[in-house]
mmCIF file of C-alpha atoms in Angstrom:
data_model
loop_
_atom_site.group_PDB
_atom_site.id
_atom_site.type_symbol
_atom_site.label_atom_id
_atom_site.label_comp_id
_atom_site.label_asym_id
_atom_site.label_seq_id
_atom_site.Cartn_x
_atom_site.Cartn_y
_atom_site.Cartn_z
ATOM 1 C CA GLU A 1 -47.121 91.631 -115.005
ATOM 2 C CA THR A 2 -48.215 88.090 -115.466
ATOM 3 C CA GLY A 3 -48.433 86.964 -118.986
ATOM 4 C CA VAL A 4 -51.146 84.660 -120.282
ATOM 5 C CA THR A 5 -52.275 81.525 -118.544
ATOM 6 C CA GLN A 6 -54.207 78.641 -120.472
ATOM 7 C CA SER A 7 -55.907 75.816 -118.344
ATOM 8 C CA PRO A 8 -55.978 72.336 -118.884
ATOM 9 C CA THR A 9 -52.315 71.722 -119.865
ATOM 10 C CA HIS A 10 -53.599 68.563 -121.033
ATOM 11 C CA LEU A 11 -56.921 66.986 -122.500
ATOM 12 C CA ILE A 12 -58.358 63.762 -123.689
ATOM 13 C CA LYS A 13 -61.853 63.566 -125.199
ATOM 14 C CA THR A 14 -63.768 61.135 -127.249
ATOM 15 C CA ARG A 15 -64.938 61.644 -130.522
ATOM 16 C CA GLY A 16 -68.455 63.863 -130.702
ATOM 17 C CA GLN A 17 -67.859 65.012 -127.467
ATOM 18 C CA GLN A 18 -67.489 68.322 -126.147
ATOM 19 C CA VAL A 19 -64.730 70.389 -125.036
ATOM 20 C CA THR A 20 -63.997 74.375 -123.235
ATOM 21 C CA LEU A 21 -60.536 75.134 -122.796
ATOM 22 C CA ARG A 22 -59.897 78.484 -120.598
ATOM 23 C CA CYS A 23 -57.121 81.858 -121.185
ATOM 24 C CA SER A 24 -56.948 84.844 -118.918
ATOM 25 C CA SER A 25 -55.366 87.586 -120.677
ATOM 26 C CA GLN A 26 -52.386 89.695 -120.055
ATOM 27 C CA SER A 27 -52.503 92.551 -117.161
ATOM 28 C CA GLY A 28 -53.257 95.601 -119.493
ATOM 29 C CA HIS A 29 -54.145 92.826 -122.476
ATOM 30 C CA ASN A 30 -58.260 93.274 -123.840
ATOM 31 C CA THR A 31 -58.247 91.311 -126.485
ATOM 32 C CA VAL A 32 -58.059 87.302 -126.936
ATOM 33 C CA SER A 33 -57.549 85.569 -130.120
ATOM 34 C CA TRP A 34 -57.161 81.968 -130.117
ATOM 35 C CA TYR A 35 -55.008 79.802 -132.914
ATOM 36 C CA GLN A 36 -55.100 75.787 -133.117
ATOM 37 C CA GLN A 37 -51.392 74.180 -134.290
ATOM 38 C CA ALA A 38 -51.829 70.474 -135.241
ATOM 39 C CA LEU A 39 -48.262 68.729 -135.007
ATOM 40 C CA GLY A 40 -45.823 69.727 -137.185
ATOM 41 C CA GLN A 41 -47.794 72.777 -139.052
ATOM 42 C CA GLY A 42 -47.760 76.665 -137.502
ATOM 43 C CA PRO A 43 -51.133 77.660 -135.687
ATOM 44 C CA GLN A 44 -54.185 78.508 -137.556
ATOM 45 C CA PHE A 45 -56.127 81.779 -136.652
ATOM 46 C CA ILE A 46 -59.322 80.762 -134.968
ATOM 47 C CA PHE A 47 -61.231 83.553 -134.261
ATOM 48 C CA GLN A 48 -60.892 87.137 -131.822
ATOM 49 C CA TYR A 49 -62.358 88.814 -129.257
ATOM 50 C CA TYR A 50 -62.584 92.447 -128.600
ATOM 51 C CA ARG A 51 -65.234 93.908 -126.338
ATOM 52 C CA GLU A 52 -67.186 90.296 -125.514
ATOM 53 C CA GLU A 53 -67.433 90.097 -129.087
ATOM 54 C CA GLU A 54 -65.749 88.654 -131.579
ATOM 55 C CA ASN A 55 -64.238 90.831 -133.978
ATOM 56 C CA GLY A 56 -62.661 88.037 -136.882
ATOM 57 C CA ARG A 57 -62.514 84.239 -137.707
ATOM 58 C CA GLY A 58 -60.573 81.922 -139.479
ATOM 59 C CA ASN A 59 -61.293 79.189 -141.676
ATOM 60 C CA PHE A 60 -62.905 77.358 -138.947
ATOM 61 C CA PRO A 61 -66.944 75.505 -138.542
ATOM 62 C CA PRO A 62 -69.433 77.207 -136.402
ATOM 63 C CA ARG A 63 -68.943 74.298 -133.899
ATOM 64 C CA PHE A 64 -65.701 76.231 -133.372
ATOM 65 C CA SER A 65 -67.173 79.235 -130.852
ATOM 66 C CA GLY A 66 -65.914 81.006 -128.039
ATOM 67 C CA LEU A 67 -66.765 83.621 -124.961
ATOM 68 C CA GLN A 68 -65.149 87.040 -123.532
ATOM 69 C CA PHE A 69 -65.745 87.587 -120.283
ATOM 70 C CA PRO A 70 -65.981 91.212 -118.755
ATOM 71 C CA ASN A 71 -62.630 90.601 -117.480
ATOM 72 C CA TYR A 72 -60.856 89.909 -120.545
ATOM 73 C CA SER A 73 -60.521 86.701 -119.907
ATOM 74 C CA SER A 74 -61.968 84.080 -122.394
ATOM 75 C CA GLU A 75 -63.535 80.147 -123.697
ATOM 76 C CA LEU A 76 -62.642 78.313 -126.742
ATOM 77 C CA ASN A 77 -65.689 75.886 -126.829
ATOM 78 C CA VAL A 78 -65.867 72.817 -129.383
ATOM 79 C CA ASN A 79 -68.467 71.051 -129.579
ATOM 80 C CA ALA A 80 -69.083 67.099 -131.776
ATOM 81 C CA LEU A 81 -65.399 66.881 -131.461
ATOM 82 C CA GLU A 82 -63.763 65.326 -134.795
ATOM 83 C CA LEU A 83 -60.102 62.932 -134.962
ATOM 84 C CA ASP A 84 -59.083 65.909 -136.479
ATOM 85 C CA ASP A 85 -59.709 68.581 -133.735
ATOM 86 C CA SER A 86 -56.472 66.948 -132.161
ATOM 87 C CA ALA A 87 -54.404 69.724 -131.783
ATOM 88 C CA LEU A 88 -52.078 72.484 -129.441
ATOM 89 C CA TYR A 89 -54.371 75.534 -128.866
ATOM 90 C CA LEU A 90 -52.970 78.972 -128.172
ATOM 91 C CA CYS A 91 -54.139 81.592 -126.112
ATOM 92 C CA ALA A 92 -52.809 85.317 -127.557
ATOM 93 C CA SER A 93 -53.509 88.452 -125.840
ATOM 94 C CA SER A 94 -53.004 92.041 -127.007
ATOM 95 C CA SER A 95 -53.536 95.463 -126.506
ATOM 96 C CA ALA A 96 -56.576 97.214 -128.396
ATOM 97 C CA SER A 97 -54.344 100.479 -128.997
ATOM 98 C CA GLY A 98 -51.892 98.879 -131.920
ATOM 99 C CA PHE A 99 -50.733 94.868 -132.843
ATOM 100 C CA ASP A 100 -47.717 94.898 -130.208
ATOM 101 C CA GLY A 101 -46.646 91.148 -131.699
ATOM 102 C CA TYR A 102 -48.906 89.155 -129.022
ATOM 103 C CA THR A 103 -48.622 87.424 -126.169
ATOM 104 C CA PHE A 104 -49.561 83.639 -126.225
ATOM 105 C CA GLY A 105 -49.812 81.157 -123.270
ATOM 106 C CA SER A 106 -48.860 77.986 -123.431
ATOM 107 C CA GLY A 107 -51.577 76.320 -125.110
ATOM 108 C CA THR A 108 -53.995 73.250 -124.184
ATOM 109 C CA ARG A 109 -52.835 70.224 -125.279
ATOM 110 C CA LEU A 110 -56.060 68.039 -126.524
ATOM 111 C CA THR A 111 -56.278 64.700 -127.569
ATOM 112 C CA VAL A 112 -60.018 63.189 -129.757
ATOM 113 C CA VAL A 113 -60.111 59.453 -129.123
ATOM 114 C CA GLY B 1 -56.246 77.344 -144.488
ATOM 115 C CA GLN B 2 -53.550 79.755 -145.744
ATOM 116 C CA GLN B 3 -49.988 79.234 -144.641
ATOM 117 C CA LEU B 4 -47.147 80.514 -145.560
ATOM 118 C CA ASN B 5 -44.526 79.239 -147.422
ATOM 119 C CA GLN B 6 -41.150 78.935 -145.239
ATOM 120 C CA SER B 7 -37.667 77.116 -146.171
ATOM 121 C CA PRO B 8 -35.864 74.642 -145.249
ATOM 122 C CA GLN B 9 -38.062 73.057 -142.594
ATOM 123 C CA SER B 10 -35.592 71.844 -140.737
ATOM 124 C CA MET B 11 -31.330 72.842 -140.667
ATOM 125 C CA PHE B 12 -28.654 71.166 -138.295
ATOM 126 C CA ILE B 13 -25.990 73.205 -137.746
ATOM 127 C CA GLN B 14 -22.697 73.408 -135.740
ATOM 128 C CA GLU B 15 -22.849 75.427 -132.763
ATOM 129 C CA GLY B 16 -21.140 79.183 -134.055
ATOM 130 C CA GLU B 17 -22.351 78.939 -137.972
ATOM 131 C CA ASP B 18 -24.923 81.919 -139.164
ATOM 132 C CA VAL B 19 -28.052 80.787 -139.629
ATOM 133 C CA SER B 20 -30.630 82.032 -142.146
ATOM 134 C CA MET B 21 -33.923 80.710 -143.215
ATOM 135 C CA ASN B 22 -37.037 82.427 -145.443
ATOM 136 C CA CYS B 23 -40.743 83.090 -145.997
ATOM 137 C CA THR B 24 -42.350 83.575 -148.795
ATOM 138 C CA SER B 25 -46.338 84.522 -149.398
ATOM 139 C CA SER B 26 -48.694 84.711 -152.861
ATOM 140 C CA SER B 27 -50.424 87.700 -150.496
ATOM 141 C CA ILE B 28 -49.366 91.103 -149.849
ATOM 142 C CA PHE B 29 -48.558 91.284 -145.371
ATOM 143 C CA ASN B 30 -48.198 95.645 -143.834
ATOM 144 C CA THR B 31 -46.634 93.534 -140.948
ATOM 145 C CA TRP B 32 -44.117 90.533 -141.001
ATOM 146 C CA LEU B 33 -43.259 88.594 -137.777
ATOM 147 C CA TRP B 34 -40.857 86.359 -136.772
ATOM 148 C CA TYR B 35 -41.263 83.959 -133.740
ATOM 149 C CA LYS B 36 -39.316 80.956 -131.626
ATOM 150 C CA GLN B 37 -41.460 77.837 -130.057
ATOM 151 C CA ASP B 38 -39.633 76.139 -127.836
ATOM 152 C CA PRO B 39 -41.321 72.713 -127.092
ATOM 153 C CA GLY B 40 -44.469 72.608 -124.887
ATOM 154 C CA GLU B 41 -44.986 76.386 -125.574
ATOM 155 C CA GLY B 42 -46.007 79.237 -126.955
ATOM 156 C CA PRO B 43 -44.437 81.284 -129.490
ATOM 157 C CA VAL B 44 -42.401 84.320 -128.628
ATOM 158 C CA LEU B 45 -42.134 86.927 -130.550
ATOM 159 C CA LEU B 46 -38.597 87.829 -132.064
ATOM 160 C CA ILE B 47 -38.547 90.348 -134.476
ATOM 161 C CA ALA B 48 -41.161 92.423 -135.977
ATOM 162 C CA LEU B 49 -41.300 94.284 -139.019
ATOM 163 C CA TYR B 50 -43.454 97.254 -139.605
ATOM 164 C CA LYS B 51 -42.779 98.153 -143.402
ATOM 165 C CA ALA B 52 -41.452 97.113 -146.901
ATOM 166 C CA GLY B 53 -37.540 97.181 -146.938
ATOM 167 C CA GLU B 54 -36.869 97.507 -143.618
ATOM 168 C CA LEU B 55 -34.050 95.580 -142.206
ATOM 169 C CA THR B 56 -34.063 95.123 -137.950
ATOM 170 C CA SER B 57 -32.111 93.319 -135.866
ATOM 171 C CA ASN B 58 -32.029 91.935 -132.069
ATOM 172 C CA GLY B 59 -28.709 91.014 -131.037
ATOM 173 C CA ARG B 60 -27.611 88.433 -133.116
ATOM 174 C CA LEU B 61 -30.952 88.171 -135.221
ATOM 175 C CA THR B 62 -31.462 90.416 -137.999
ATOM 176 C CA ALA B 63 -34.868 89.846 -140.364
ATOM 177 C CA GLN B 64 -35.649 92.132 -143.369
ATOM 178 C CA PHE B 65 -39.359 92.706 -144.609
ATOM 179 C CA GLY B 66 -39.041 92.207 -148.766
ATOM 180 C CA ILE B 67 -39.990 94.930 -150.759
ATOM 181 C CA THR B 68 -42.612 93.085 -152.765
ATOM 182 C CA ARG B 69 -44.221 93.099 -149.238
ATOM 183 C CA LYS B 70 -44.365 88.848 -150.319
ATOM 184 C CA ASP B 71 -41.152 87.845 -148.242
ATOM 185 C CA SER B 72 -39.465 87.818 -145.609
ATOM 186 C CA PHE B 73 -36.322 86.862 -144.118
ATOM 187 C CA LEU B 74 -34.174 86.138 -140.935
ATOM 188 C CA ASN B 75 -30.803 85.130 -139.810
ATOM 189 C CA ILE B 76 -29.073 83.963 -136.869
ATOM 190 C CA SER B 77 -25.832 84.857 -136.572
ATOM 191 C CA ALA B 78 -22.919 83.202 -134.549
ATOM 192 C CA SER B 79 -25.712 80.396 -133.232
ATOM 193 C CA ILE B 80 -25.498 78.370 -129.388
ATOM 194 C CA PRO B 81 -26.927 75.939 -128.414
ATOM 195 C CA SER B 82 -30.352 77.219 -127.271
ATOM 196 C CA ASP B 83 -30.765 79.161 -130.153
ATOM 197 C CA VAL B 84 -32.435 75.673 -130.346
ATOM 198 C CA GLY B 85 -36.038 75.409 -131.587
ATOM 199 C CA ILE B 86 -39.178 75.552 -134.091
ATOM 200 C CA TYR B 87 -38.954 79.128 -135.859
ATOM 201 C CA PHE B 88 -42.173 80.624 -137.133
ATOM 202 C CA CYS B 89 -43.244 83.284 -140.059
ATOM 203 C CA ALA B 90 -45.656 85.388 -139.870
ATOM 204 C CA GLY B 91 -48.249 87.841 -141.815
ATOM 205 C CA LEU B 92 -50.182 90.351 -140.749
ATOM 206 C CA ASN B 93 -53.914 91.051 -141.372
ATOM 207 C CA SER B 94 -55.484 93.705 -139.483
ATOM 208 C CA GLY B 95 -58.533 95.930 -140.103
ATOM 209 C CA ALA B 96 -61.493 97.254 -137.975
ATOM 210 C CA GLY B 97 -59.263 96.076 -134.415
ATOM 211 C CA SER B 98 -59.009 92.420 -135.584
ATOM 212 C CA TYR B 99 -55.569 91.133 -135.905
ATOM 213 C CA GLN B 100 -54.702 87.904 -137.515
ATOM 214 C CA LEU B 101 -52.173 86.020 -138.371
ATOM 215 C CA THR B 102 -50.866 83.673 -140.700
ATOM 216 C CA PHE B 103 -47.870 81.063 -139.770
ATOM 217 C CA GLY B 104 -45.389 78.819 -141.799
ATOM 218 C CA LYS B 105 -45.103 75.480 -140.932
ATOM 219 C CA GLY B 106 -41.921 76.424 -139.501
ATOM 220 C CA THR B 107 -37.832 75.884 -139.560
ATOM 221 C CA LYS B 108 -36.642 73.837 -136.861
ATOM 222 C CA LEU B 109 -33.302 74.709 -135.980
ATOM 223 C CA SER B 110 -30.547 71.694 -134.673
ATOM 224 C CA VAL B 111 -27.514 72.968 -132.820
ATOM 225 C CA ILE B 112 -24.430 70.410 -132.764
ATOM 226 C CA PRO B 113 -22.753 71.410 -129.760
#
């Protein structure tokens, strides 16, 4: 059973640029969620995707968007990057048949300069 | 965004000592979870609590879901060096297939051999 894999592991971008982060869900999981974890904080829910559609969103602006593909993998896109977007971005997958606590990936560390 | 009130922020304990940490919320949750995060990794689920008043153990870990559904605690008995890490509580909001976790800011545990 493969876990959740995220790429890249680290990324440095300039303010105003756009970034795409990628996630492959755990085998058998069809729901993917994205979280932002700033330094010294707990993860904050960005949104969740199920059946290639967003079905839950946290308090993040529209410049945070996502996609889910037929193989359940997912992308997180952030436009017009701001310095405060610097964080660890975590992908988590779960089964739609019932919440089992999520399986988190190791995250992508994004630094905006 | 909302975060749960988790205390203490950090703890230094001797190997073999017991540890207790807790989490409170102004909102009711139907599920409480406790995660551990090691450096460079995503959170890993330790214990899930599904019913108010529930007391659940997982090895040396014991957690309780408060009767008001607004709090939870985690105890670790006979701590060992590999218990070092950051412990997060999380409350689950679920509806229409969407699973959204609200996390605390974490308790950083250091174990002195």
